[in-house]
Coordinates of C-alpha atoms and ligand atoms in Angstrom, one line a residue:
M1 CA 164.3 86.6 193.5
N2 CA 163.4 89.1 196.0
A3 CA 164.1 92.6 197.2
E4 CA 167.3 91.4 199.1
D5 CA 168.9 90.0 195.9
I6 CA 168.2 93.1 194.0
I7 CA 169.8 95.3 196.5
R8 CA 172.8 92.8 196.9
R9 CA 173.5 92.7 193.0
F10 CA 172.9 95.9 192.4
D11 CA 176.5 97.9 192.4
E12 CA 178.1 95.1 190.5
A13 CA 175.1 95.3 187.9
I14 CA 175.6 98.8 187.4
E15 CA 179.4 98.2 187.3
K16 CA 179.4 95.5 184.9
N17 CA 176.6 96.8 182.7
Y18 CA 174.4 93.7 183.6
I19 CA 171.8 96.8 183.7
F20 CA 171.5 98.2 180.1
P21 CA 169.0 99.7 177.6
E22 CA 167.0 97.9 175.2
Y23 CA 165.3 100.1 172.5
Q24 CA 161.9 100.0 171.2
P25 CA 161.4 102.1 167.8
Q26 CA 158.7 104.5 167.2
I27 CA 157.1 104.7 163.8
N28 CA 154.9 107.1 161.6
H29 CA 152.4 104.9 160.7
A30 CA 151.7 106.8 157.8
T31 CA 155.0 106.2 156.3
G32 CA 156.4 103.4 157.9
R33 CA 159.4 105.3 158.9
L34 CA 161.4 104.9 162.1
I35 CA 161.3 108.3 163.8
G36 CA 162.6 107.4 167.3
A37 CA 163.1 104.9 170.0
E38 CA 162.5 104.3 173.6
A39 CA 165.2 103.1 175.8
L40 CA 163.9 100.6 178.3
M41 CA 166.0 99.2 181.2
R42 CA 166.7 95.4 181.4
W43 CA 168.8 93.5 183.8
E44 CA 170.7 90.4 182.7
D45 CA 172.4 88.9 185.7
P46 CA 174.4 85.8 185.6
K47 CA 173.1 84.8 189.2
L48 CA 169.8 86.2 188.9
G49 CA 168.9 85.7 185.3
K50 CA 166.9 88.0 183.1
L51 CA 164.8 90.6 184.7
Y52 CA 162.2 93.0 183.6
P53 CA 161.3 96.4 184.9
N54 CA 158.2 95.5 187.0
Q55 CA 160.4 93.0 188.9
F56 CA 163.1 95.4 189.9
I57 CA 161.9 99.2 189.3
P58 CA 159.4 99.1 192.1
V59 CA 162.3 97.8 194.4
M60 CA 164.7 100.4 193.2
E61 CA 162.4 102.9 193.8
E62 CA 161.7 101.9 197.3
Y63 CA 165.4 101.5 198.2
D64 CA 166.5 104.6 196.9
L65 CA 168.4 102.8 194.1
I66 CA 166.3 104.2 191.1
Y67 CA 168.3 107.5 190.7
R68 CA 171.6 105.7 190.1
A69 CA 170.0 103.0 187.8
D70 CA 168.3 106.1 185.5
I71 CA 171.8 107.9 185.6
H72 CA 173.6 104.7 184.3
L73 CA 170.7 104.1 181.7
F74 CA 171.4 107.5 180.8
S75 CA 175.2 107.2 180.2
C76 CA 174.4 104.0 178.4
V77 CA 172.1 105.8 176.0
C78 CA 174.6 108.8 175.5
K79 CA 177.4 106.2 174.8
F80 CA 175.0 104.6 172.3
L81 CA 174.5 108.0 170.6
K82 CA 178.2 109.1 170.4
K83 CA 178.9 105.5 168.7
C84 CA 176.1 106.7 166.3
I85 CA 177.7 110.0 165.8
D86 CA 181.4 108.6 165.4
E87 CA 180.3 105.6 163.2
A88 CA 177.8 107.8 161.0
I89 CA 175.0 105.7 162.0
P90 CA 171.6 107.5 161.2
I91 CA 170.3 108.9 164.3
V92 CA 167.0 109.3 165.8
P93 CA 166.0 110.9 168.9
I94 CA 166.3 108.5 172.0
S95 CA 163.7 108.7 174.9
V96 CA 165.0 108.1 178.3
N97 CA 162.9 107.2 181.4
M98 CA 163.1 109.1 184.7
S99 CA 161.3 108.1 187.6
R100 CA 159.4 110.6 189.8
H101 CA 162.2 109.9 192.5
D102 CA 164.7 111.3 190.1
I103 CA 163.0 114.8 190.2
F104 CA 163.0 114.9 194.0
N105 CA 167.0 114.5 193.8
H106 CA 167.9 118.1 193.1
D107 CA 171.2 117.0 191.3
Y108 CA 169.2 115.1 188.2
V109 CA 169.2 117.8 185.8
E110 CA 172.9 118.8 186.2
A111 CA 173.7 115.2 186.5
V112 CA 172.3 114.3 182.8
E113 CA 173.8 117.4 181.7
S114 CA 177.3 116.7 182.6
I115 CA 177.0 113.2 181.3
R116 CA 175.5 114.4 178.0
K117 CA 178.4 117.2 177.6
A118 CA 181.0 114.4 178.3
Y119 CA 179.9 112.4 175.5
G120 CA 179.2 115.4 173.4
V121 CA 175.8 114.5 172.2
P122 CA 173.5 117.2 170.9
V123 CA 170.5 117.8 173.1
E124 CA 168.0 117.3 170.5
Y125 CA 169.0 113.7 170.2
I126 CA 167.5 112.9 173.6
R127 CA 164.0 113.2 175.1
L128 CA 163.1 112.6 178.5
E129 CA 160.1 110.9 179.9
L130 CA 158.1 112.0 182.9
T131 CA 155.0 110.1 184.0
E132 CA 152.0 111.6 185.2
S133 CA 152.2 110.0 188.4
S134 CA 155.3 112.4 189.0
V135 CA 153.1 115.0 190.2
I136 CA 152.0 113.2 193.2
G137 CA 155.1 114.5 194.9
G138 CA 153.9 117.9 194.2
M139 CA 153.2 119.8 190.9
E140 CA 155.3 123.0 191.6
L141 CA 158.5 120.8 192.0
V142 CA 157.9 119.0 188.5
V143 CA 157.1 122.3 186.9
G144 CA 160.5 123.5 188.3
V145 CA 162.5 120.5 186.8
L146 CA 160.5 120.9 183.5
E147 CA 161.7 124.6 183.2
Q148 CA 165.3 123.6 184.0
L149 CA 165.1 120.7 181.3
H150 CA 163.6 123.2 178.8
A151 CA 166.2 125.8 179.4
H152 CA 168.9 123.1 178.6
G153 CA 167.1 122.3 175.6
Y154 CA 165.6 118.9 176.3
K155 CA 162.1 118.0 175.1
V156 CA 160.1 116.2 177.5
E157 CA 157.5 113.7 177.0
M158 CA 154.5 112.8 179.1
D159 CA 154.5 109.1 179.7
D160 CA 151.6 106.8 180.1
F161 CA 149.0 109.8 179.6
G162 CA 145.6 108.8 180.4
S163 CA 146.6 106.6 183.2
G164 CA 144.8 108.5 185.9
Y165 CA 145.9 111.5 188.0
S166 CA 143.4 114.0 186.3
S167 CA 145.2 114.1 183.1
L168 CA 143.7 117.2 181.8
N169 CA 144.8 119.2 184.7
V170 CA 148.4 117.8 184.5
L171 CA 148.5 119.0 181.0
K172 CA 147.3 122.3 181.5
E173 CA 150.0 122.9 184.2
L174 CA 153.1 121.0 182.6
E175 CA 154.2 122.4 179.2
V176 CA 155.4 118.7 178.0
D177 CA 156.4 118.7 174.1
V178 CA 155.1 115.1 173.4
I179 CA 152.4 112.9 175.1
K180 CA 152.6 109.0 175.1
L181 CA 149.1 107.6 175.0
D182 CA 149.3 104.3 176.4
M183 CA 146.6 102.0 174.6
Y184 CA 146.9 99.7 177.4
F185 CA 144.6 102.1 179.5
F186 CA 141.8 101.8 176.7
T187 CA 141.5 98.3 176.6
G188 CA 138.1 97.2 175.1
E189 CA 136.2 98.4 172.0
L190 CA 137.6 101.4 170.3
D191 CA 134.3 102.5 168.8
K192 CA 132.9 102.6 172.3
R193 CA 134.0 104.9 175.2
G194 CA 137.4 104.2 175.0
G195 CA 137.5 105.4 171.3
T196 CA 135.7 108.6 172.4
I197 CA 138.4 109.3 175.2
I198 CA 141.2 108.7 173.0
T199 CA 139.9 110.9 170.2
T200 CA 139.4 113.7 172.7
V201 CA 142.7 113.4 174.0
V202 CA 144.2 113.4 170.7
N203 CA 142.1 116.5 169.7
M204 CA 143.1 118.3 172.6
A205 CA 146.8 117.6 172.3
K206 CA 146.2 119.0 168.7
W207 CA 144.7 122.2 169.9
L208 CA 147.7 122.6 172.3
G209 CA 150.1 121.7 169.2
I210 CA 151.5 118.9 171.1
P211 CA 152.4 115.9 169.2
V212 CA 151.0 112.3 170.4
I213 CA 152.8 108.9 170.2
A214 CA 150.2 105.9 170.7
E215 CA 152.3 103.3 172.9
G216 CA 151.1 99.8 173.4
V217 CA 149.8 99.4 169.9
E218 CA 149.5 95.7 169.1
T219 CA 147.1 95.4 166.4
A220 CA 146.3 96.9 163.0
E221 CA 143.0 97.9 164.1
Q222 CA 144.6 100.0 166.8
A223 CA 147.0 101.6 164.7
E224 CA 144.3 102.5 162.0
F225 CA 142.0 103.9 164.5
M226 CA 144.9 105.9 165.8
K227 CA 145.8 107.2 162.1
S228 CA 142.0 107.8 161.3
I229 CA 142.0 110.3 164.6
G230 CA 145.2 112.1 163.1
C231 CA 147.7 110.1 165.4
N232 CA 150.2 108.7 163.3
Y233 CA 153.3 108.0 165.7
I234 CA 153.3 104.5 166.9
Q235 CA 155.2 102.5 169.4
G236 CA 154.2 98.9 170.2
Y237 CA 154.6 95.3 169.3
L238 CA 152.8 95.8 165.9
Y239 CA 156.0 97.1 164.8
Y240 CA 158.6 96.2 167.1
K241 CA 159.1 94.8 170.3
P242 CA 162.0 96.2 172.6
I243 CA 165.3 95.2 170.5
S244 CA 168.9 95.3 171.5
E245 CA 171.6 97.9 170.4
P246 CA 172.9 96.2 167.5
V247 CA 169.5 95.2 165.9
L248 CA 168.5 98.9 166.4
I249 CA 171.8 100.1 164.5
R250 CA 170.9 97.8 161.7
E251 CA 167.3 99.2 161.6
L252 CA 168.8 102.6 161.7
R253 CA 171.1 101.9 158.7
K254 CA 168.4 100.3 156.6
R255 CA 166.6 103.7 156.6
D256 CA 167.6 106.9 154.8
H257 CA 166.1 109.4 157.0
E258 CA 166.8 112.4 154.5
T259 CA 164.0 111.2 152.5
A260 CA 161.7 110.2 155.2
K261 CA 160.2 113.7 155.5
P262 CA 161.2 115.8 152.4
A263 CA 160.6 119.5 152.9
M264 CA 158.4 120.1 149.9
Q265 CA 157.8 123.1 148.2
L266 CA 154.4 123.4 146.6
V267 CA 153.4 122.8 142.9
D268 CA 150.8 124.9 141.6
T269 CA 147.7 124.6 143.6
M270 CA 148.7 121.1 144.8
D271 CA 150.0 121.4 148.3
A272 CA 152.4 118.5 149.2
A273 CA 152.3 119.1 152.5
K274 CA 148.7 118.5 152.7
F275 CA 149.4 115.1 151.9
W276 CA 151.0 114.6 155.2
S277 CA 148.7 116.3 157.1
P278 CA 146.2 113.6 158.8
D279 CA 143.1 115.8 158.8
S280 CA 143.5 117.4 155.6
L281 CA 140.8 117.0 152.9
E282 CA 143.6 115.6 150.7
T283 CA 144.3 112.8 153.1
L284 CA 140.6 112.0 153.6
I285 CA 140.4 111.5 149.9
F286 CA 143.6 109.7 149.5
N287 CA 142.5 106.9 152.1
H288 CA 138.6 106.9 151.3
Y289 CA 137.6 108.1 147.8
V290 CA 140.3 107.4 145.3
G291 CA 141.2 103.7 144.2
G292 CA 144.6 102.2 145.1
A293 CA 147.1 105.5 145.5
C294 CA 150.4 105.9 146.7
I295 CA 153.1 108.6 147.3
F296 CA 156.5 108.3 146.3
S297 CA 159.6 110.1 146.3
Y298 CA 162.0 110.1 143.3
K299 CA 165.6 111.3 143.9
N300 CA 168.6 110.6 141.7
G301 CA 167.2 107.6 140.2
R302 CA 166.1 106.3 143.7
L303 CA 162.5 105.6 144.2
E304 CA 161.0 105.3 147.5
L305 CA 157.4 104.5 148.5
L306 CA 156.3 106.9 151.4
R307 CA 152.6 106.4 151.7
V308 CA 150.1 103.8 150.4
N309 CA 146.1 103.8 151.1
D310 CA 144.1 100.5 151.7
K311 CA 142.9 100.3 148.4
Y312 CA 146.6 100.2 147.1
T313 CA 147.5 97.0 149.1
Q314 CA 144.0 95.6 148.1
E315 CA 144.5 96.5 144.6
L316 CA 148.0 94.5 144.5
G317 CA 145.7 91.5 145.7
M318 CA 148.9 89.9 147.7
N319 CA 148.0 90.3 150.9
M320 CA 150.8 92.7 151.9
S321 CA 150.7 95.1 154.5
A322 CA 151.5 98.7 153.7
K323 CA 154.4 98.4 155.8
Q324 CA 155.9 95.5 153.7
L325 CA 155.4 97.5 150.7
I326 CA 157.0 100.7 152.0
D327 CA 159.9 98.6 153.1
T328 CA 160.5 97.2 149.6
N329 CA 162.5 98.9 147.1
P330 CA 160.2 99.5 144.2
W331 CA 163.0 99.0 141.8
K332 CA 163.6 95.6 143.2
L333 CA 160.1 94.5 141.7
M334 CA 160.8 95.2 138.1
D335 CA 163.2 93.8 135.7
E336 CA 165.5 96.1 133.6
E337 CA 163.0 96.6 130.7
N338 CA 160.1 97.6 133.0
K339 CA 162.3 99.8 134.9
E340 CA 163.3 101.5 132.1
I341 CA 159.7 102.0 131.1
Y342 CA 158.8 103.4 134.4
L343 CA 161.7 105.7 134.6
N344 CA 160.5 107.2 131.1
A345 CA 157.2 107.9 132.6
I346 CA 158.9 109.5 135.6
N347 CA 161.1 111.6 133.3
K348 CA 157.8 112.4 131.2
A349 CA 155.9 113.5 134.0
L350 CA 158.7 116.0 135.1
D351 CA 159.1 117.3 131.5
T352 CA 155.5 117.7 130.8
D353 CA 154.3 118.5 134.4
D354 CA 151.3 116.4 133.5
E355 CA 149.7 113.1 134.2
V356 CA 151.5 110.3 132.7
V357 CA 150.0 106.6 132.4
V358 CA 152.4 103.7 132.3
E359 CA 151.9 100.0 132.7
T360 CA 154.6 97.9 134.0
W361 CA 155.0 94.2 134.9
R362 CA 156.2 93.6 138.5
T363 CA 157.1 90.5 140.6
L364 CA 155.6 90.8 144.1
S365 CA 156.0 88.1 146.7
S366 CA 154.2 87.4 150.1
D367 CA 154.0 84.8 152.6
C368 CA 150.6 83.7 151.9
C369 CA 150.9 84.3 147.9
G370 CA 154.2 83.4 147.1
D371 CA 155.7 85.0 144.0
E372 CA 153.3 86.7 141.6
N373 CA 153.8 88.5 138.4
I374 CA 151.3 91.5 138.2
C375 CA 150.8 94.3 135.5
I376 CA 150.1 97.7 137.2
R377 CA 148.8 100.7 135.1
S378 CA 149.8 103.6 136.8
T379 CA 149.0 107.4 136.5
I380 CA 151.6 109.4 138.0
R381 CA 151.8 113.1 138.6
M382 CA 154.6 115.2 140.1
I383 CA 153.1 116.9 143.3
G384 CA 156.0 118.2 145.2
Q385 CA 159.6 119.3 144.5
A386 CA 162.5 120.0 147.0
T387 CA 166.1 120.7 145.4
D388 CA 167.0 117.5 143.9
Q389 CA 164.1 115.5 145.1
Y390 CA 160.5 115.1 143.7
L391 CA 157.5 113.8 145.3
F392 CA 154.8 111.9 143.1
Y393 CA 151.3 110.9 143.4
A394 CA 150.4 107.8 141.6
M395 CA 147.1 106.0 141.1
I396 CA 147.1 102.1 140.5
Q397 CA 145.0 99.6 138.6
N398 CA 145.7 96.0 138.8
I399 CA 145.4 95.2 135.0
T400 CA 147.1 91.7 135.3
A401 CA 143.7 89.8 134.3
E402 CA 143.1 92.2 131.2
K403 CA 146.7 92.0 130.1
R404 CA 146.6 88.2 130.2
Q405 CA 143.3 88.2 128.3
Y406 CA 144.9 90.5 125.6
M407 CA 147.9 88.3 125.4
H408 CA 145.4 85.4 125.1
V409 CA 143.4 87.0 122.4
L410 CA 146.8 88.0 120.5
S411 CA 148.0 84.4 120.4
S412 CA 144.6 83.2 119.2
E413 CA 144.8 85.9 116.6
Q414 CA 148.3 84.7 115.6
R415 CA 146.7 81.4 115.3
F416 CA 144.1 82.6 113.1
L417 CA 146.6 84.4 110.8
R418 CA 148.4 81.2 110.2
A419 CA 145.1 79.6 109.5
A420 CA 144.3 82.5 107.1
E421 CA 147.7 82.0 105.5
Q422 CA 146.9 78.6 104.7
A423 CA 143.4 79.4 103.3
N424 CA 144.7 82.3 101.2
M425 CA 142.4 84.5 103.2
Y426 CA 142.3 88.4 104.0
A427 CA 140.6 89.8 107.0
W428 CA 139.8 93.1 108.2
E429 CA 137.4 94.7 110.8
Y430 CA 135.6 97.9 109.7
D431 CA 134.1 100.0 112.5
I432 CA 130.8 101.3 110.8
R433 CA 130.4 104.4 113.1
T434 CA 134.1 105.7 112.7
K435 CA 134.6 104.2 109.3
E436 CA 137.9 102.8 110.3
M437 CA 139.2 99.8 109.0
R438 CA 141.9 97.5 110.8
P439 CA 143.4 95.2 108.4
C440 CA 145.0 91.9 109.1
F441 CA 148.8 91.2 109.0
R442 CA 148.5 89.5 105.5
C443 CA 146.7 92.8 104.4
M444 CA 149.4 94.9 105.7
R445 CA 152.1 92.7 104.4
D446 CA 150.8 92.0 100.9
L447 CA 148.8 95.0 100.1
G448 CA 150.9 97.7 102.1
L449 CA 148.0 98.9 103.9
P450 CA 148.8 100.8 107.4
M451 CA 147.5 99.3 110.8
L452 CA 144.5 101.8 110.8
V453 CA 142.7 102.9 107.8
K454 CA 140.7 106.1 108.0
N455 CA 137.7 107.0 105.8
Y456 CA 137.4 103.4 104.7
P457 CA 137.0 102.4 101.7
E458 CA 138.5 105.6 99.8
P459 CA 142.2 105.1 100.7
A460 CA 141.7 101.3 99.4
I461 CA 140.2 102.5 96.3
E462 CA 142.9 105.1 95.6
M463 CA 145.8 102.5 96.1
G464 CA 143.8 100.4 93.4
I465 CA 142.9 97.4 95.5
F466 CA 139.3 98.0 94.4
Q467 CA 139.3 98.7 90.8
P468 CA 137.7 101.6 89.3
D469 CA 134.6 99.6 88.0
Y470 CA 133.9 98.0 91.1
A471 CA 134.9 101.3 93.3
D472 CA 131.1 102.4 93.4
M473 CA 129.8 98.9 94.4
Y474 CA 132.2 98.7 97.3
R475 CA 131.2 102.2 98.5
D476 CA 127.7 101.2 98.3
W477 CA 128.1 98.2 100.5
H478 CA 129.5 100.6 103.2
K479 CA 126.5 102.7 103.0
Q480 CA 124.2 99.3 103.4
L481 CA 126.3 98.5 106.2
E482 CA 125.7 101.8 107.9
E483 CA 121.7 100.8 107.2
G484 CA 122.2 97.6 109.0
V485 CA 122.7 95.0 106.3
E486 CA 123.4 91.9 107.8
H487 CA 125.6 90.0 105.3
L488 CA 127.2 90.8 101.8
E489 CA 129.1 89.0 99.5
A490 CA 130.3 88.9 95.6
I491 CA 133.0 88.0 93.6
M492 CA 135.2 90.8 92.7
P493 CA 138.6 91.3 91.0
L494 CA 140.9 93.0 93.3
T495 CA 144.4 94.7 92.8
V496 CA 146.0 95.7 89.9
G497 CA 146.3 91.9 88.8
R498 CA 142.4 91.7 89.0
V499 CA 142.6 88.6 90.9
P500 CA 139.1 87.3 91.4
F501 CA 138.3 87.2 95.3
H502 CA 135.2 86.1 97.1
V503 CA 134.6 89.4 99.2
R504 CA 132.3 89.1 102.4
Y505 CA 131.2 91.2 105.1
T506 CA 129.0 90.0 108.1
T507 CA 127.8 92.7 110.4
E508 CA 127.8 92.8 114.2
F509 CA 125.0 94.8 116.1
D510 CA 124.7 96.1 119.5
E511 CA 122.2 95.3 122.4
N512 CA 119.9 97.9 120.4
G513 CA 120.0 96.4 116.9
R514 CA 122.3 99.2 115.8
P515 CA 125.1 98.2 113.4
L516 CA 128.5 98.2 115.4
K517 CA 131.2 96.6 113.2
A518 CA 131.5 94.7 109.9
Y519 CA 134.0 91.5 109.6
G520 CA 135.2 91.8 105.9
S521 CA 137.3 88.8 104.4
A522 CA 138.4 88.0 100.8
T523 CA 139.4 84.6 99.6
L524 CA 140.9 83.6 96.5
V525 CA 138.4 82.0 94.3
V526 CA 140.9 80.9 91.3
D527 CA 140.3 77.2 92.1
E528 CA 136.4 77.5 92.9
E529 CA 136.2 78.9 89.5
E530 CA 138.5 76.6 87.7
N531 CA 136.2 73.7 89.3
K532 CA 133.0 75.2 88.2
E533 CA 134.4 75.8 84.8
E534 CA 135.6 71.9 84.6
S535 CA 132.1 70.7 86.2
Ligands
C2E1 P1 157.0 102.8 179.7 O1 157.9 103.7 179.8 O2 155.5 103.2 179.6 O3 157.2 101.7 178.4 C1 156.7 101.0 177.9 C2 156.5 99.6 178.2 O4 155.4 98.8 177.5 C3 157.6 98.5 178.1 O5 157.6 97.7 179.1 C4 157.4 98.2 176.7 O6 158.1 96.7 176.6 C5 155.9 98.0 176.8 N1 155.3 97.7 175.7 C6 155.7 98.2 174.5 N2 154.9 98.2 173.2 C7 153.9 97.1 174.1 C8 152.7 96.5 173.2 O7 152.3 96.6 172.2 N3 152.1 95.7 174.3 C9 152.5 95.7 175.5 N4 151.7 95.0 176.1 N5 153.4 96.0 176.1 C10 154.1 97.1 175.4 P2 158.8 97.5 179.9 O8 160.2 97.6 179.2 O9 158.4 96.3 180.7 O10 158.6 98.8 180.8 C11 157.7 99.0 181.9 C12 157.9 100.1 182.5 O11 159.2 100.3 183.3 C13 157.8 101.4 181.6 O12 156.9 101.7 181.0 C14 158.7 102.5 182.6 O13 157.5 102.7 183.3 C15 159.7 101.5 183.4 N6 160.7 101.5 183.0 C16 161.6 101.0 181.9 N7 162.7 101.4 181.7 C17 162.9 102.4 182.8 C18 164.1 103.3 183.1 O14 165.1 103.2 182.6 N8 163.9 103.9 184.2 C19 162.8 104.1 184.8 N9 162.7 105.0 185.8 N10 161.5 103.3 184.4 C20 161.7 102.3 183.4
MG2 MG1 158.4 105.4 178.9
MG3 MG1 154.5 104.4 178.7

């Protein structure tokens, strides 16, 4: 394909929409939300095939076709935005590229304005991208166009910032609203020179109060690096390649933009806004000094995960990315019972304005781990509030192993209980330090003991389990346990029926030899006694 083909096919391509936009979404890496998109020119020609900008833009620029192409693309974008308005598709601002040649054309601003008005698209839905190289033709001219665009209410982005052309000077002269930093210009290791330059550019932009979008972000490392220096807006293959209009519509419909950036009020000294600010102390703590933590919003029964730190994904141990987690509806991970438990915890946290601890089972699935049932202990606290929406902070702990072990112990205890039942045995655990006694199920069932008996053995004596003539001896046993006796045993008549039981205690000691717990048991001795008498 050569320049002549392009020139020859150009009119028909415009007329028949062989030239059209694809859209590359821009993402807030901190929340995983789609915040905008860039329209990128594509040419799919029945005769020439599929063409990319690097093949035709230089030719269009050389042969003065670029202005018409850009105006055509601008109309396509307005048409798309109009469709979004008409069909109530959630809208994000769309960035449209302008060539430096467009700027030389005195009609440009008027032309885009009349198209936008014809489609009835509010100006805030459109941004225009200007490249640094535009100033080659003369800074004054560009400053003039920028002023005109601003006068009409357009936001203007500086594309490919850092590509050369004395960037700092350009920034000083041109009052752009957004800077697009192309990672492509900083190939190499980010912890070296490239990283220093990017950090400086981002800091400089922050001093000027200009948001930065990192473009061409392909790896998670690049994204994390940008996040670490306070640049959360990302456009690149890591999240999306340029996509078609129907795919963009599908992505837009997936997201509820109302909850994306909640306008929160403060609760006490906790400043919810600080969690959004990349360089606040809270964010630093969130990312580095706490365990697994997340921020989620709660609105009319809907939960939405807004932000998770690295340790959160590690804690889940499922090899899932923050984005995958954020994209998942948390309710879908829980069954009805666990949902209710979690919902109760949320309501309690709202009622009490205090930290609430809750344990729930969830089923997570990831490509590498498949489906996994995990138990999470969450400590949740409300940190921000808008009219009918709340912001929560949650620290999480994966307690699956602990829970499984507990369940295992529980089932072995049940087995033990069944065996005890067969052996006519009663068992209990006595905590020597706190004087608390935990009876076995049979003790509770047959003797009417509660699950936890405080100040043992007094209540058992009062209940008549230990008869008055044995009470002092039994009290003395507990003194001996305190003093560190290892083993005690005797035959005692128990309960009002004065049934003889073989009562035993075995003591457990800590690593310093101090008595910790004593395990008590009482076995019916009728048969034994009878046997003895017989022999
Ligand atoms: P740009 O405006 O800086 O657009 C970003 C380019 O980077 C796009 O290439 C995009 O597909 C590509 N890109 C995005 N993420 C990644 C990534 O992670 N890795 C890599 N390697 N590339 C990524 P595309 O679509 O080929 O466009 C190239 C250039 O062509 C654009 O650079 C822009 O300067 C120009 N262009 C595109 N559409 C238009 C248009 O409608 N009008 C004008 N005048 N120029 C346009
Ligand atoms: Mg661009
Ligand atoms: Mg760019």
